[in-house]
Short mmCIF file of N, CA and C in Angstrom, two decimals:
data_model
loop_
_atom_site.label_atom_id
_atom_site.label_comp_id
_atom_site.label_asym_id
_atom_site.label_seq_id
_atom_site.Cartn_x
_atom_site.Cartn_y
_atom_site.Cartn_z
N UNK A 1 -15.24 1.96 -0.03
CA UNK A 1 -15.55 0.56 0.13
C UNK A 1 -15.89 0.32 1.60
N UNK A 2 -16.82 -0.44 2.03
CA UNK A 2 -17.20 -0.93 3.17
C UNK A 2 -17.28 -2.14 3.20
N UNK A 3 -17.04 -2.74 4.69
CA UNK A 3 -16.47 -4.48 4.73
C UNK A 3 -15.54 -4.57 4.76
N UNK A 4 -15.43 -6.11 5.02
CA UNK A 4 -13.87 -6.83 4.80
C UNK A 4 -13.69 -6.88 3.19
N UNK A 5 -12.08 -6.45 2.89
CA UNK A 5 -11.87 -6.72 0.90
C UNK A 5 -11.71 -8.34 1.29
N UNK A 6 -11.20 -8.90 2.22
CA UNK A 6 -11.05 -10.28 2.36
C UNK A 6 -12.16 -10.95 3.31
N UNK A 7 -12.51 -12.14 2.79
CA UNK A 7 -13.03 -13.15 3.54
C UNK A 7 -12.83 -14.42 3.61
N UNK A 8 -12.48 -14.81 5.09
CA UNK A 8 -11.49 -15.84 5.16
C UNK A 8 -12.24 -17.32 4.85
N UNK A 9 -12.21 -18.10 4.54
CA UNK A 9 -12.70 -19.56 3.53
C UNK A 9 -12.07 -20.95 4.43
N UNK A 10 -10.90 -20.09 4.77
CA UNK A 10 -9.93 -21.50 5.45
C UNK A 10 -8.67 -20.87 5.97
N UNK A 11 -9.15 -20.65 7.43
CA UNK A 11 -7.90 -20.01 8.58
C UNK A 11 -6.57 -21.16 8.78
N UNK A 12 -6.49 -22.67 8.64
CA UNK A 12 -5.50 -23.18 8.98
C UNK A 12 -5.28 -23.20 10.44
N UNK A 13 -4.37 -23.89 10.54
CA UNK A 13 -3.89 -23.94 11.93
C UNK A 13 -3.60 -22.91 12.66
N UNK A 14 -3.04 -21.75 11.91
CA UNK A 14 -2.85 -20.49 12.80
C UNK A 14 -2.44 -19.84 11.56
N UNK A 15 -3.33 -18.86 11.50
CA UNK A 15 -2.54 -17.45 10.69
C UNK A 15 -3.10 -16.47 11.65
N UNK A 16 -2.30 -15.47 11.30
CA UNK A 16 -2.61 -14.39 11.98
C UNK A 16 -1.63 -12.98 11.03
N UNK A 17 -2.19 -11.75 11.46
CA UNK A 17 -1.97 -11.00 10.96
C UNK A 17 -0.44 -10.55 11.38
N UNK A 18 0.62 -10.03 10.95
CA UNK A 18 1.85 -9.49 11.06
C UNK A 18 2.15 -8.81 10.27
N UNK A 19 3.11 -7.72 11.01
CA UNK A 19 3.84 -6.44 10.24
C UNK A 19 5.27 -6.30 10.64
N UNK A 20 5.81 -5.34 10.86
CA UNK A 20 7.17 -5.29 11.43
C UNK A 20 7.12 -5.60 13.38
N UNK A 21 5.87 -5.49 13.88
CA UNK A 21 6.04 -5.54 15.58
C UNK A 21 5.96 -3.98 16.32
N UNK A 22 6.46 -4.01 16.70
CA UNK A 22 6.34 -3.07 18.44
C UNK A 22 7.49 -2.83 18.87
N UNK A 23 8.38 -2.16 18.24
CA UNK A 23 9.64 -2.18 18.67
C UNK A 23 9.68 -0.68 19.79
N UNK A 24 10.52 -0.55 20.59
CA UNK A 24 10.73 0.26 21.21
C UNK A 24 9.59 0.55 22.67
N UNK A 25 8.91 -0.48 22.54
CA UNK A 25 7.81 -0.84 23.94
C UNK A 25 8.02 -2.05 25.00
N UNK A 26 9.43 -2.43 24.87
CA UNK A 26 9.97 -3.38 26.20
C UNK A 26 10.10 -2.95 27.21
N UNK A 27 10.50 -1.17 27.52
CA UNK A 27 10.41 -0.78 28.74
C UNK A 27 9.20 -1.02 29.70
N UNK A 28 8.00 -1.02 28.84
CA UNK A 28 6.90 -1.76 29.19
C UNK A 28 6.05 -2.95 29.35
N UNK A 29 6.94 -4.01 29.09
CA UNK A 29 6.81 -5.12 29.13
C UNK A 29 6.11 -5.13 27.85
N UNK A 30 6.27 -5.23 27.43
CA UNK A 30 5.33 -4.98 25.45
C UNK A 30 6.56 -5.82 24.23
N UNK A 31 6.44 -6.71 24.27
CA UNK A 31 7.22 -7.59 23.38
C UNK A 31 7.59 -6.80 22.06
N UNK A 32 8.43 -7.24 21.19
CA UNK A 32 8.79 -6.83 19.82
C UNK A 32 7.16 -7.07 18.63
N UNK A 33 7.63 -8.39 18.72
CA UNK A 33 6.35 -9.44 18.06
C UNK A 33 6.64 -9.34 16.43
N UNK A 34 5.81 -9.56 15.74
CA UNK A 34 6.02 -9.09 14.64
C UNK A 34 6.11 -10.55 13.46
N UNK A 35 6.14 -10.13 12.25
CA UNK A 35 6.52 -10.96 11.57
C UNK A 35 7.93 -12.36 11.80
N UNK A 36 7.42 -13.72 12.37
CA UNK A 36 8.98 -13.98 12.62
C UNK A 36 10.03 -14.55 11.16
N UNK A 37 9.40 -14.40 10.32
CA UNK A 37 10.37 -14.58 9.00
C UNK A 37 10.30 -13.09 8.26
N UNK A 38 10.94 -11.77 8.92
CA UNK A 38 10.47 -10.68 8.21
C UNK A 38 11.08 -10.27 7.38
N UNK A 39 12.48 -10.77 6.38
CA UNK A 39 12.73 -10.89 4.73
C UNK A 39 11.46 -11.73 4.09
N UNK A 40 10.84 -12.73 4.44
CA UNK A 40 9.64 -13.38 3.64
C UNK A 40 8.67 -12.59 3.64
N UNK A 41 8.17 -11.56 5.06
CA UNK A 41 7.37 -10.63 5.29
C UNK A 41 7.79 -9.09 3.89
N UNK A 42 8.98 -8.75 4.17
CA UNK A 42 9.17 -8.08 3.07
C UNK A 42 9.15 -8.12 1.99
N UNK A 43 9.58 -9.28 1.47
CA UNK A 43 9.23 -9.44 -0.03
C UNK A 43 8.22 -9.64 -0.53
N UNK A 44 6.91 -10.23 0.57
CA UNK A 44 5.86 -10.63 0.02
C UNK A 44 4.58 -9.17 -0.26
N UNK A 45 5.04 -8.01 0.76
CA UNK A 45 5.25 -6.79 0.12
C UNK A 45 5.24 -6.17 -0.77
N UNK A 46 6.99 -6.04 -0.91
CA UNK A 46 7.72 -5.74 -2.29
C UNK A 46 7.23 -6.38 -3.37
N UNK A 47 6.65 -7.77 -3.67
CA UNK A 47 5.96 -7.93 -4.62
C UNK A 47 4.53 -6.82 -5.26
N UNK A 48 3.72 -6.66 -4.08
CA UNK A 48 2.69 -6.26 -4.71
C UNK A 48 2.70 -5.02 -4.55
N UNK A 49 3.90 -4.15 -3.92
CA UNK A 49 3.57 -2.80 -4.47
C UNK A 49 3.80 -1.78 -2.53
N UNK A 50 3.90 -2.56 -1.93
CA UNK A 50 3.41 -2.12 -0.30
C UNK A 50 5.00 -2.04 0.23
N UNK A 51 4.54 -0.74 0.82
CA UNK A 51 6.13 -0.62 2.28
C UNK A 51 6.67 -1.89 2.93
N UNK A 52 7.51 -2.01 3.12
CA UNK A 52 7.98 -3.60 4.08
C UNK A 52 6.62 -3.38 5.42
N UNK A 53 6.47 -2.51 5.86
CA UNK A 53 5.73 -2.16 6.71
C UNK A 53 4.91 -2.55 7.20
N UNK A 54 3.58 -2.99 5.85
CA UNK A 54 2.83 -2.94 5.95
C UNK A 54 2.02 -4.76 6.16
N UNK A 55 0.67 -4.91 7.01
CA UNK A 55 0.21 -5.91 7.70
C UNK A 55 0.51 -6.97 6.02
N UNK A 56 0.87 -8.28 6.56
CA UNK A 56 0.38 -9.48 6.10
C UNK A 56 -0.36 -10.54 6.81
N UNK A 57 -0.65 -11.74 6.13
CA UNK A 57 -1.33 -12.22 7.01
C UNK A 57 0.02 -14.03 6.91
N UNK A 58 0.11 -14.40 8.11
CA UNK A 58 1.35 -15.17 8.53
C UNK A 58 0.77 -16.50 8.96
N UNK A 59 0.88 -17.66 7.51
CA UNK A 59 0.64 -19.18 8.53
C UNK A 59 1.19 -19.63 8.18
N UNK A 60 0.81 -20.40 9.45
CA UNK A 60 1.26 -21.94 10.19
C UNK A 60 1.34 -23.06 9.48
N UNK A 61 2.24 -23.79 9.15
CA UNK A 61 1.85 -25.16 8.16
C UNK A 61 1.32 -25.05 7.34
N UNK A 62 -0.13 -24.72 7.22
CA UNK A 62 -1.09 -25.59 7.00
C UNK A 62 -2.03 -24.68 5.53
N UNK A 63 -1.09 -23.39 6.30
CA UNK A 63 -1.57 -22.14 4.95
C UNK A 63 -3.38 -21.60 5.28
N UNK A 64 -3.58 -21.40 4.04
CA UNK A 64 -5.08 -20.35 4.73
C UNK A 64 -5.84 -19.75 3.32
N UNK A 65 -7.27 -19.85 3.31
CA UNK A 65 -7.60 -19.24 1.80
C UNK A 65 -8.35 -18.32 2.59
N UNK A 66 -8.65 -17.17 1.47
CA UNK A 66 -9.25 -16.16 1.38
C UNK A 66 -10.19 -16.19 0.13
N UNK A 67 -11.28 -15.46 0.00
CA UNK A 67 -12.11 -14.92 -1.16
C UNK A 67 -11.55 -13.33 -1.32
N UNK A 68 -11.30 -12.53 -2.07
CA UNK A 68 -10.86 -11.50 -2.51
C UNK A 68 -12.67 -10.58 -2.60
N UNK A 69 -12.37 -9.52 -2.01
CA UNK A 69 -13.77 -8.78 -2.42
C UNK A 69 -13.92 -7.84 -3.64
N UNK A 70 -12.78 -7.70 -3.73
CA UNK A 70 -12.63 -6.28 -5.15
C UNK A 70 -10.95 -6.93 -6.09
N UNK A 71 -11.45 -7.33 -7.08
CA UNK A 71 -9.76 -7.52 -7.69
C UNK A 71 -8.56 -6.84 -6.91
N UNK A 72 -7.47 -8.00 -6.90
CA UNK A 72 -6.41 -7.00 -6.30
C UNK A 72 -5.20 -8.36 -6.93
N UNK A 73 -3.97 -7.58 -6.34
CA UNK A 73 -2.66 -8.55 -6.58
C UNK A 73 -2.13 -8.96 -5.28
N UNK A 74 -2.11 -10.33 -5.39
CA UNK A 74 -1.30 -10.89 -4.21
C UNK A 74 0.23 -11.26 -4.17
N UNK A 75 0.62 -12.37 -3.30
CA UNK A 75 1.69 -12.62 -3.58
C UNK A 75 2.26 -13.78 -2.67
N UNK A 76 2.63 -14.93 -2.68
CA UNK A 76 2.88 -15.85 -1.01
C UNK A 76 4.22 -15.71 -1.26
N UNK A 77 5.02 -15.52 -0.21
CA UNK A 77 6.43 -15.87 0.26
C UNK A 77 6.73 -16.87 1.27
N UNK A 78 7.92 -17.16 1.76
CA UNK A 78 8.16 -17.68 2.66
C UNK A 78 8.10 -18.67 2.54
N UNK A 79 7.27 -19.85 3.55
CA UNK A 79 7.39 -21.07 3.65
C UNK A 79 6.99 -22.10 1.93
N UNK A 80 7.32 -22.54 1.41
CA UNK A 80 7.01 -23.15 -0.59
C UNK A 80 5.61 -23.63 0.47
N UNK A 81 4.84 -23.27 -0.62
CA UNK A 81 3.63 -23.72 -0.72
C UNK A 81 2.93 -24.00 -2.14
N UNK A 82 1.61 -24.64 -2.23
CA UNK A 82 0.90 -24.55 -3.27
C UNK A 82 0.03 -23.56 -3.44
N UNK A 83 0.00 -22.86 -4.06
CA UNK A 83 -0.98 -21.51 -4.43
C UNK A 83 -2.02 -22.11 -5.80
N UNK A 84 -3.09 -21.82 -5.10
CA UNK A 84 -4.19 -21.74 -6.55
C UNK A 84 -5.24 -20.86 -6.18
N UNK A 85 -5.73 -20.15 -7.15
CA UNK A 85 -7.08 -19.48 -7.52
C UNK A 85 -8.33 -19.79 -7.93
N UNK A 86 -9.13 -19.99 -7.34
CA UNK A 86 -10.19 -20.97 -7.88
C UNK A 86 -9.84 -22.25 -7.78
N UNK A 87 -8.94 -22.75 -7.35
CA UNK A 87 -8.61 -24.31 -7.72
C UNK A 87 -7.65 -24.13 -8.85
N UNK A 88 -6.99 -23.13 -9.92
CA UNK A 88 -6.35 -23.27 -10.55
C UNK A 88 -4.94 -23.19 -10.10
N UNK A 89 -3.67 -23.67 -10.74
CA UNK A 89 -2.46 -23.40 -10.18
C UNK A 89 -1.96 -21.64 -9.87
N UNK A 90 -1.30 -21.35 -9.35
CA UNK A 90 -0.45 -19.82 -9.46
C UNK A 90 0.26 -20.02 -8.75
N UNK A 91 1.62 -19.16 -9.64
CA UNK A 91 3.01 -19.06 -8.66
C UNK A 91 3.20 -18.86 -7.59
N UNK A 92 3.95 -19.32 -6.54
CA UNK A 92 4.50 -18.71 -5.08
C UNK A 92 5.50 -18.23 -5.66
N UNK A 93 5.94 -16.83 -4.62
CA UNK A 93 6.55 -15.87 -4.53
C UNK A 93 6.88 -14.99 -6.20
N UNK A 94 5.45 -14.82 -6.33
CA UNK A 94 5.28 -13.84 -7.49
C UNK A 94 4.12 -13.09 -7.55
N UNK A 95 4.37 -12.29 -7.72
CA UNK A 95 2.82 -11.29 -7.92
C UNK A 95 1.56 -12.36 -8.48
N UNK A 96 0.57 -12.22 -7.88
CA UNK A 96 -0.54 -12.54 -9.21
C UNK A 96 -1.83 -11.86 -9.15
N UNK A 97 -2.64 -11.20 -9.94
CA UNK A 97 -3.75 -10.75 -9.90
C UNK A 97 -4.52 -11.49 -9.54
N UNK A 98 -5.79 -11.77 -8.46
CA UNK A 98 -6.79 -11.76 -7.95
C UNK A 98 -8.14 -11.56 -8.53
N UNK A 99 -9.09 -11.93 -9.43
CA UNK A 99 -10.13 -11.13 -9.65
C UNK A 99 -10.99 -10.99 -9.15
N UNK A 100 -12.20 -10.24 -8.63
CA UNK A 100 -13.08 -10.06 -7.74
C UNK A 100 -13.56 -11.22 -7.50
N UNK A 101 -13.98 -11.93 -6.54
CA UNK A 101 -14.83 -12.78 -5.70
C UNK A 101 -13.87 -14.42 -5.80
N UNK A 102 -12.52 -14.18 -6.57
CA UNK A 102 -11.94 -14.66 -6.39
C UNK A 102 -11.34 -15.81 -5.06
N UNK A 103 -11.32 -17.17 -5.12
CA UNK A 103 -10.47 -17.80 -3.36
C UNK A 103 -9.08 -17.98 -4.15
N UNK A 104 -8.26 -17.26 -3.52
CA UNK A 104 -6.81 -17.65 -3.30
C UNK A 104 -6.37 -18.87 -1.98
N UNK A 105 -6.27 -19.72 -2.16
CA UNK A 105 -5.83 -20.60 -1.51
C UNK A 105 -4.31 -21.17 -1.32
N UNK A 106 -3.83 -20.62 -0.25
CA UNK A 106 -1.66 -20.83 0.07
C UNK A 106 -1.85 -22.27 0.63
N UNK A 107 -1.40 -23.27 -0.15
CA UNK A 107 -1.61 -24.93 0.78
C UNK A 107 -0.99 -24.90 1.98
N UNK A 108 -0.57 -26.07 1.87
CA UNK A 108 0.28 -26.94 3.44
C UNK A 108 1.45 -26.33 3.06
N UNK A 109 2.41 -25.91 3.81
CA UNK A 109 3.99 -25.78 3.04
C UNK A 109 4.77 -27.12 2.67
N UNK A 110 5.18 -27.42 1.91
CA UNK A 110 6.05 -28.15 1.31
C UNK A 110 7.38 -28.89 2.48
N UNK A 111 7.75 -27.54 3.06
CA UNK A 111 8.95 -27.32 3.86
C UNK A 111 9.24 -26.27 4.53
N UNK A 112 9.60 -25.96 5.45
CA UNK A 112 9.58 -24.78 6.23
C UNK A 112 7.97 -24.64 7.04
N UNK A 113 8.02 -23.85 7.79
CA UNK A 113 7.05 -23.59 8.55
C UNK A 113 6.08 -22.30 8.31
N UNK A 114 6.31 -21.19 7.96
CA UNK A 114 5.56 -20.43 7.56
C UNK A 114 5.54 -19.34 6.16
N UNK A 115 4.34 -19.74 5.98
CA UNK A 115 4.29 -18.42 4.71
C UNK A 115 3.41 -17.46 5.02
N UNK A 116 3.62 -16.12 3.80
CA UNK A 116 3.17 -14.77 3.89
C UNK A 116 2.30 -14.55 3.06
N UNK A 117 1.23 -13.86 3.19
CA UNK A 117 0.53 -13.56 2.20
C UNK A 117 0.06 -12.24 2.09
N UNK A 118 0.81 -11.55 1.21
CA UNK A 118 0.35 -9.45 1.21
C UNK A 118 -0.63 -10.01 0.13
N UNK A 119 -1.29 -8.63 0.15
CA UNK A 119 -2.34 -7.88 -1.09
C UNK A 119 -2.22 -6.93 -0.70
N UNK A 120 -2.50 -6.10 -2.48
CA UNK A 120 -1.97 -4.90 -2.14
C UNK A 120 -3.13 -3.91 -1.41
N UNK A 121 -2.15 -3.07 -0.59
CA UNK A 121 -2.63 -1.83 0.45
C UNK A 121 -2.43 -2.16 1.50
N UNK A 122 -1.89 -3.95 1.85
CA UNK A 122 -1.78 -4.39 3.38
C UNK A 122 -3.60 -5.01 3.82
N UNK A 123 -2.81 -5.21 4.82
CA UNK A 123 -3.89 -6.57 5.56
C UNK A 123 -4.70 -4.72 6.72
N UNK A 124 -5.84 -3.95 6.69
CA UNK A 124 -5.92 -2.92 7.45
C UNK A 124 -6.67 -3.17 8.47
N UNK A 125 -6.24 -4.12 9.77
CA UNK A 125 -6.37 -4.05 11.21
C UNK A 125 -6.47 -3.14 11.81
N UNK A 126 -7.01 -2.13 12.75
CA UNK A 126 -6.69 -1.45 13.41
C UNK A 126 -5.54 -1.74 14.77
N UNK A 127 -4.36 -0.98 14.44
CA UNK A 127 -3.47 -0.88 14.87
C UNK A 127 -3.37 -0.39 16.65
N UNK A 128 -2.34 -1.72 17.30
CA UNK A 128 -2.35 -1.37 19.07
C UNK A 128 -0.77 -1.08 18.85
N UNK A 129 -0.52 -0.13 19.65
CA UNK A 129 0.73 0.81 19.83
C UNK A 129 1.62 0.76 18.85
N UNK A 130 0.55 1.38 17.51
CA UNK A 130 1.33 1.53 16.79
C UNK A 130 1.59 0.41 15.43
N UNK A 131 1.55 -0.59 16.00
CA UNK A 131 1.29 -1.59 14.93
C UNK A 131 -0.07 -2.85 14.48
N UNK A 132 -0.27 -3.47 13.80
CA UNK A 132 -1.08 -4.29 13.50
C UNK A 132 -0.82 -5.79 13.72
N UNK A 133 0.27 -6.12 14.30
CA UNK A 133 0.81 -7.87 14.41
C UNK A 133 0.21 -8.22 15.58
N UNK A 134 -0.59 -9.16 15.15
CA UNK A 134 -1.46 -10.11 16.25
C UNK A 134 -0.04 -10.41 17.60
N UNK A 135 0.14 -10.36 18.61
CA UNK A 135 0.97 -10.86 19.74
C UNK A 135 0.23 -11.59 20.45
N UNK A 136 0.44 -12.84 20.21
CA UNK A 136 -0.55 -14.20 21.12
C UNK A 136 -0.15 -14.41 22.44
N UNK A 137 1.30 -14.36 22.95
CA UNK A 137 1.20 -14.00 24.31
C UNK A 137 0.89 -12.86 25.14
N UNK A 138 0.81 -11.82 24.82
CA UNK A 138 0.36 -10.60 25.42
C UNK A 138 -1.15 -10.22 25.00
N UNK A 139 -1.54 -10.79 24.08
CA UNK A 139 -2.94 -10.50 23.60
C UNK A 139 -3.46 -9.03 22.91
N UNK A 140 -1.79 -8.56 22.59
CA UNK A 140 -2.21 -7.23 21.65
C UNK A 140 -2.36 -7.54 20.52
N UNK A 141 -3.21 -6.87 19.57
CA UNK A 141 -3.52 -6.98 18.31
C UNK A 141 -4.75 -8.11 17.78
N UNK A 142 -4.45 -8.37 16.61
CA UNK A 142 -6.18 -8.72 16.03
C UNK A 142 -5.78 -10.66 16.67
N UNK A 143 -7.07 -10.70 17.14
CA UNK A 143 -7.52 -12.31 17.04
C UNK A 143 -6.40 -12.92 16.05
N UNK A 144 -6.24 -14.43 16.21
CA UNK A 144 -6.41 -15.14 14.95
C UNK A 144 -7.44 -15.22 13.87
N UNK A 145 -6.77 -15.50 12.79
CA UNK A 145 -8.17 -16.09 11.55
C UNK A 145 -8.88 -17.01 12.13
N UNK A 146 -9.91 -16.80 11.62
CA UNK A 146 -11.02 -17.97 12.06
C UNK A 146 -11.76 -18.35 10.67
N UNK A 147 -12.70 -19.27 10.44
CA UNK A 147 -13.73 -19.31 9.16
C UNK A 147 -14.52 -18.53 8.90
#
């Protein structure tokens, strides 16, 4: 496959990509970073099949859609949100299949401040020391989402 499997529709106020962080790079002034709800980060994972490990993508309020490029299974955790496909309803914090050219759309949260969104194989950023989590004060890792 070549390309993005995702294309972003509606970045929100801030999403950005997260995984577990950068641990063991403070001697270098190199922050942790990382997922900051990382049981919501894990489970949203553990739903679709992926290591706790592996990249999600992490917003702000306001949530974030994607178009899907090849069927896959997602999953939102974390902050309650509204999830729909096409405009149709789907569960938060449950697996759901994706079908190709599919928009998954995670709303505003309800409550709480952020939710997660895996598909399976992970969010695949190319990885700075080691990991894939955007760090907005140090400026390691991927940009924010944009449209």
């Amino acid at each position: 496959m070549t390309g993005p499997a995702l294309t972003v529709v509606r970045a929100g106020a801030l999403t950005t990509v997260q995984d577990l962080g950068r641990p063991g790079h403070a001697h270098l002034g190199v922050p942790r970073a990382g997922a900051l709800d990382e049981p919501a980060h894990r489970l949203a994972n553990r739903l679709v099949g992926n290591p706790g490990s592996a990249a999600t993508l992490e917003t702000t309020l306001t949530g974030c859609g994607v178009r899907v490029r090849t069927a896959t299974t997602v999953a939102v955790t974390g902050a309650p949100c509204p999830v729909t496909v096409d405009g149709r309803p789907a569960p938060w914090g449950a697996p759901v299949r994706v079908p190709a050219g599919a928009v998954l759309d995670a709303g505003p949260a309800t409550h709480g401040l952020r939710s997660y969104l895996a598909c399976t194989g992970g969010i695949g950023t190319e990885p700075v020391l080691g990991s894939r989590a955007a760090d907005l004060l140090s400026g390691l890792g991927p940009d924010p989402l944009t449209d």
